[in-house]
Coordinates of C-alpha atoms in Angstrom, one line a residue:
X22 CA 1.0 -42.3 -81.1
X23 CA -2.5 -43.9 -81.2
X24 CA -3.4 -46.3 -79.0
X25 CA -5.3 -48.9 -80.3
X26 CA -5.3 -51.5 -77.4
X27 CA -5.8 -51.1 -73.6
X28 CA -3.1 -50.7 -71.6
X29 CA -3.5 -52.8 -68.1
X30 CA -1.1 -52.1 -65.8
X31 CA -0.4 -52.9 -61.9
X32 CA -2.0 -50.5 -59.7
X33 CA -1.5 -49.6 -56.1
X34 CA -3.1 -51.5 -53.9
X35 CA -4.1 -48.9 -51.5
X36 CA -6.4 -47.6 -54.5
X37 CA -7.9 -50.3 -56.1
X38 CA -10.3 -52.9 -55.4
X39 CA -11.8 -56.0 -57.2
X40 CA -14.0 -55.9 -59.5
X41 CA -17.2 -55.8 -57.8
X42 CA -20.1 -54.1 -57.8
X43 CA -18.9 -51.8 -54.8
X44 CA -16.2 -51.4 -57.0
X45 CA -15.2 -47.1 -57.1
X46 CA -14.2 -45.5 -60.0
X47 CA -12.3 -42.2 -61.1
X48 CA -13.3 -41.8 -64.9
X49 CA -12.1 -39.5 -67.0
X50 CA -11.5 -39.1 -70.8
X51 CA -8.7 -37.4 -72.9
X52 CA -9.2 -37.1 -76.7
X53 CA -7.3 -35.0 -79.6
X54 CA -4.2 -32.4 -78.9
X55 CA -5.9 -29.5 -76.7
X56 CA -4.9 -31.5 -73.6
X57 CA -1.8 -33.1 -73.3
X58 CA -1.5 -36.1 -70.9
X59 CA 0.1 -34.1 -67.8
X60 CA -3.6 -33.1 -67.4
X61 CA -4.5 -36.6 -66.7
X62 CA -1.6 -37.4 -64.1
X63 CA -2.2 -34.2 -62.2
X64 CA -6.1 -35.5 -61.8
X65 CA -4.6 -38.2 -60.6
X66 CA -2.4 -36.8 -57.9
X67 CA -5.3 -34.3 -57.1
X68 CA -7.4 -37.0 -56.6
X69 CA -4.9 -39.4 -54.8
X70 CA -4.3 -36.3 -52.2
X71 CA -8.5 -35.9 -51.5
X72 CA -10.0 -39.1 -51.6
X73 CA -9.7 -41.1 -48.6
X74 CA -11.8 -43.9 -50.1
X75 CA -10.3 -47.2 -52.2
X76 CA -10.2 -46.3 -55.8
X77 CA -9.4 -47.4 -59.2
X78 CA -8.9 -44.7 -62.3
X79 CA -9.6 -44.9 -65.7
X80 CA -9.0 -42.9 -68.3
X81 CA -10.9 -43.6 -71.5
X82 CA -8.3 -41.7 -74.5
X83 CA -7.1 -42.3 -78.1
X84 CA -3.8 -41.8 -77.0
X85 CA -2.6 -43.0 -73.8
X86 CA 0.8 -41.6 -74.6
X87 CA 2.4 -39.7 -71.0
X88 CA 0.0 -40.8 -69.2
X89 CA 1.0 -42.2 -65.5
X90 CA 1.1 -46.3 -65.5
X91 CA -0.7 -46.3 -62.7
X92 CA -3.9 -45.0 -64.2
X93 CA -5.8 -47.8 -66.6
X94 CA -6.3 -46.6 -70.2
X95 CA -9.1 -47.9 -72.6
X96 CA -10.1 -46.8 -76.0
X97 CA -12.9 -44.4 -76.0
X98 CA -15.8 -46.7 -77.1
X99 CA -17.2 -45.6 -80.7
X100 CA -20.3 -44.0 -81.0
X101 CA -22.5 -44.7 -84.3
X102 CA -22.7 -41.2 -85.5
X103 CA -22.8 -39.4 -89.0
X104 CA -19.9 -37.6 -89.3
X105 CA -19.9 -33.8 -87.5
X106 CA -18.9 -31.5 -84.9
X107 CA -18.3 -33.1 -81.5
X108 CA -20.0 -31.4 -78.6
X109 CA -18.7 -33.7 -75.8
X110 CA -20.9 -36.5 -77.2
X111 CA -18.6 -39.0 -76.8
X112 CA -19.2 -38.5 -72.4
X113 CA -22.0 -40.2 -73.5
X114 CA -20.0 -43.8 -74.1
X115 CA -19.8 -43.7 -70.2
X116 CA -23.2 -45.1 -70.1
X117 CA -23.0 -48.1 -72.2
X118 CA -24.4 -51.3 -70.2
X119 CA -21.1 -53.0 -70.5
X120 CA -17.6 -51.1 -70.3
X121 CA -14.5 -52.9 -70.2
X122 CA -16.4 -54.9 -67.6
X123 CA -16.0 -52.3 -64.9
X124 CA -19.1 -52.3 -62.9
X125 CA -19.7 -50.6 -59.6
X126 CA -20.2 -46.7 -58.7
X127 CA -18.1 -44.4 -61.4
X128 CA -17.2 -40.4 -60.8
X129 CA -16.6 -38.8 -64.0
X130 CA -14.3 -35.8 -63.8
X131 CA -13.2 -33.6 -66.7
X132 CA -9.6 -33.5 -66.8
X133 CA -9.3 -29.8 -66.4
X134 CA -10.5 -29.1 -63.2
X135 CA -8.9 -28.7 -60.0
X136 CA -10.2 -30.3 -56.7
X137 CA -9.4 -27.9 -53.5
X138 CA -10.8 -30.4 -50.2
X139 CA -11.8 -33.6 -49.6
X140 CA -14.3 -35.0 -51.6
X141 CA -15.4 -38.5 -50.2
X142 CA -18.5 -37.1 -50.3
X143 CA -18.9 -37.9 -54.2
X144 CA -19.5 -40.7 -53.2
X145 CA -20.7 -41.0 -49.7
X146 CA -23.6 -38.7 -50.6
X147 CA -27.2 -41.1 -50.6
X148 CA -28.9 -40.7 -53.5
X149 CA -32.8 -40.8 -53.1
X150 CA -33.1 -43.0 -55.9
X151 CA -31.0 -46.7 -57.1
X152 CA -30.3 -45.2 -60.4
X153 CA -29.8 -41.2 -60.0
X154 CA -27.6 -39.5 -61.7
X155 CA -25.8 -36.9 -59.6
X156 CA -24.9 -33.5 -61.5
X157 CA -23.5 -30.2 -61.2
X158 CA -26.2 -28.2 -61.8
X159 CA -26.1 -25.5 -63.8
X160 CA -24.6 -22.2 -62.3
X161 CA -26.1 -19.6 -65.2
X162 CA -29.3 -21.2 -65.9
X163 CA -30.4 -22.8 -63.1
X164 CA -34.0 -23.1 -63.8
X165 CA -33.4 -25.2 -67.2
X166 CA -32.6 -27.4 -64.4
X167 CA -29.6 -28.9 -66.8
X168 CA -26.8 -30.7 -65.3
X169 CA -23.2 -29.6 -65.9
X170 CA -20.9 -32.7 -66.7
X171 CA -17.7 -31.9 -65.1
X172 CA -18.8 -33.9 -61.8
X173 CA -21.3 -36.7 -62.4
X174 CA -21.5 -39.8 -60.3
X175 CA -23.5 -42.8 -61.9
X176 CA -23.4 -46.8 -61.8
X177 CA -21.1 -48.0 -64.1
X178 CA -21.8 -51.0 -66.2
X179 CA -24.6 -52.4 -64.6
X180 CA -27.4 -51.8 -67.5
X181 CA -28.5 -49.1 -64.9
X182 CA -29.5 -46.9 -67.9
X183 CA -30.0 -49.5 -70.5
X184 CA -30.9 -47.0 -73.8
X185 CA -29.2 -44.3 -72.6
X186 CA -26.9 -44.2 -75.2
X187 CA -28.8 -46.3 -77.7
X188 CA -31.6 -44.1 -77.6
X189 CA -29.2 -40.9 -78.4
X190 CA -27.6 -43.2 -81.1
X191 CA -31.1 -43.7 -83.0
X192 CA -32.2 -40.4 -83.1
X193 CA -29.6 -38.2 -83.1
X194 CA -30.2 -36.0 -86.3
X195 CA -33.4 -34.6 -84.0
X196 CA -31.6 -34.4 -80.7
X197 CA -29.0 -32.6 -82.0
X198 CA -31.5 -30.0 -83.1
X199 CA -33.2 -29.8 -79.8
X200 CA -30.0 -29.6 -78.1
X201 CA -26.2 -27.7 -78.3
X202 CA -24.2 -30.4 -76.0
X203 CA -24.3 -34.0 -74.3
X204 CA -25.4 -32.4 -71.0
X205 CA -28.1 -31.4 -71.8
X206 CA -29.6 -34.3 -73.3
X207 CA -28.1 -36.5 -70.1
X208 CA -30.5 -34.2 -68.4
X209 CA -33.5 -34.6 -70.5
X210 CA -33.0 -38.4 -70.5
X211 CA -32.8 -39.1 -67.3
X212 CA -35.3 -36.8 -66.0
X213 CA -37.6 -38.4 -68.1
X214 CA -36.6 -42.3 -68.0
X215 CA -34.7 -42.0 -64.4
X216 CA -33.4 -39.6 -62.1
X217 CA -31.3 -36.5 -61.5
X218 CA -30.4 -35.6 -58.6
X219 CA -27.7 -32.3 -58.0
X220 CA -24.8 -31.7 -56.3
X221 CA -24.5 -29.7 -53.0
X222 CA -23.9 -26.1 -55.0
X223 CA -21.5 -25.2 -52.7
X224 CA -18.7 -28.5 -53.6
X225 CA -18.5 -27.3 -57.2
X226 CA -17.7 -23.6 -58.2
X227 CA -17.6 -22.3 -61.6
X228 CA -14.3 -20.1 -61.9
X229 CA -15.9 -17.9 -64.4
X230 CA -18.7 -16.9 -62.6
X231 CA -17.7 -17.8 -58.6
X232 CA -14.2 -17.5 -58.6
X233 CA -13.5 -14.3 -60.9
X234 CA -15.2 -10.8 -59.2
X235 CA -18.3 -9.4 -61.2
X236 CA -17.4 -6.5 -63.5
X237 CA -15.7 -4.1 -63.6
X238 CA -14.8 -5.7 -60.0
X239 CA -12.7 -8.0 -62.1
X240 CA -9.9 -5.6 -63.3
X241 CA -9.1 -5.1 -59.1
X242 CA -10.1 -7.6 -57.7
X243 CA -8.1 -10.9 -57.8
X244 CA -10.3 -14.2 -58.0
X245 CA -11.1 -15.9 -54.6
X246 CA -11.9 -19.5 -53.5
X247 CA -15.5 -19.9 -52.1
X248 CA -15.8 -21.2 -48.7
X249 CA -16.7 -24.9 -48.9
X250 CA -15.5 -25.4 -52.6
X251 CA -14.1 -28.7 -53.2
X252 CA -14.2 -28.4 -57.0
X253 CA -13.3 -25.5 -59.2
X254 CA -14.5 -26.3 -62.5
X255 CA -13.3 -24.6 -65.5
X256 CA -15.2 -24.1 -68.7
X257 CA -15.3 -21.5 -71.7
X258 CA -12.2 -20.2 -72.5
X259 CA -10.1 -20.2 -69.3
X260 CA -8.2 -23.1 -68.1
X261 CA -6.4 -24.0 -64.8
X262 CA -2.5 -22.4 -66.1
X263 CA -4.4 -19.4 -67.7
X264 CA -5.6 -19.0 -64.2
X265 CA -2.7 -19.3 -62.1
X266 CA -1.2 -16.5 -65.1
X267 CA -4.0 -14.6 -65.1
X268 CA -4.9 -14.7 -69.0
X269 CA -7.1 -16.0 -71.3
X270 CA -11.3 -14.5 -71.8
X271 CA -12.6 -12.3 -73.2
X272 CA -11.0 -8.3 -72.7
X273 CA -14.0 -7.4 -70.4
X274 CA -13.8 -10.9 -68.5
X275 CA -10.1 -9.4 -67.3
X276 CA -8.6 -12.5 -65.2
X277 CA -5.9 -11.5 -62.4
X278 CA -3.6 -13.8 -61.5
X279 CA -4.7 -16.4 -59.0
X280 CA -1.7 -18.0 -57.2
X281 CA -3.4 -20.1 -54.6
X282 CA -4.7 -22.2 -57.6
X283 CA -0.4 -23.6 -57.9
X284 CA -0.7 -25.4 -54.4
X285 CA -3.7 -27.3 -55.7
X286 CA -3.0 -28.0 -59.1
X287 CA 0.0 -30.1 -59.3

């Protein structure tokens, strides 16, 4: 089932506020079958568990189907795009000026990681700038100095970033040649026409490359939190349950079974 229409519903009081522009947001976005909506309620409870702060969450979906009442769902806004393959463009709608009318300061979290500690530091953390975007930044390349999307904090319908995503709208046949996925042109952007500013690398690990021992380490050696983590973020072929199983990657990327993931994902 396809929902067409947003779905408002009552939230708890003890994570919500009004509608201000000190207003804090959980966003996160669900679309197609790869993740069903258990994904959504267990960011939810993760997040319910470490963050002390007031909070509202919203999940931007095409199908808001399973997912926990107390989380609001909107449509994911449409982009005006020819027709081709999606490379997480659609984070992108994030930015527009006006959103549902949710203004204030927004964490975007992608649905399949897993949070391990506290992390009211998302958004206690001073940025040096009024309109910085903070980012992951990347673990493999970290001169390209391009942001990983996973974890991004920005301000959230306040025309902070005002072509943002009109920009990427009118000239998308060209940035899609310069560049493979949205976060790297979020990068580019707002280096250029704002700021970026990057996590503490220590709050988000990479499970593929922080988490799982180097080869041929790997085939021994089960995968280990990282002192200080607060995030595990999961991208490429592994996901949280293939984790906890120990499956999925490639053969030489051999993934042992990492039970301590269970007490956190749930």
């Amino acid at each position: 089932m396809t929902s067409d229409v947003i779905k408002t519903t009552p939230i708890d009081s003890t994570h919500t506020r009004d509608n201000t522009a000190d207003q804090r947001y959980i966003i996160c976005m669900k679309w197609g079958d790869k993740y069903g909506p258990e994904y959504v309620n267990r960011l939810y409870n993760m997040v319910s568990r470490h963050l002390t702060l007031d909070f509202q969450m919203v999940c931007l979906t095409d199908d808001s189907t399973g997912i926990d009442p107390d989380i609001v769902c909107y449509p994911i806004p449409e982009m005006d795009l020819p027709a081709g393959p999606e490379r997480g463009w659609k984070k992108l709608t994030t930015f527009k000026p006006e959103l549902y009318d949710l203004k204030g300061v927004a964490l975007f979290l992608d649905i399949d990681i897993v949070i391990v500690d506290n992390i009211d530091a998302f958004f206690t953390y001073q940025a040096k700038h009024e309109d910085s975007v903070v980012i992951i930044r990347d673990w493999k390349k970290p001169w390209r100095m391009i942001g990983n999307s996973s974890v991004y904090r920005f301000n959230i319908g306040m025309n902070t970033y005002p072509d943002l995503l009109a920009n990427f709208e009118r000239n998308f046949e060209t940035i899609r040649t310069q560049v493979r996925h949205e976060q790297a042109y979020l990068s580019n952007y707002l280096r250029e026409h704002h700021h970026l500013e990057y996590w503490d690398k220590t709050w988000c690990v990479s499970f593929k490359y922080q988490c799982i021992a180097p080869i041929p380490f790997n085939f021994v050696r089960a995968p280990a939190l990282p002192d200080e983590a607060k995030i595990v973020i999961f991208h490429g072929e592994i996901n949280p349950p293939d984790a906890i199983a120990g499956s999925g990657g490639k053969w030489y990327r051999h993934v042992k079974p990492s039970p301590w993931l269970k007490q956190y994902w749930q």
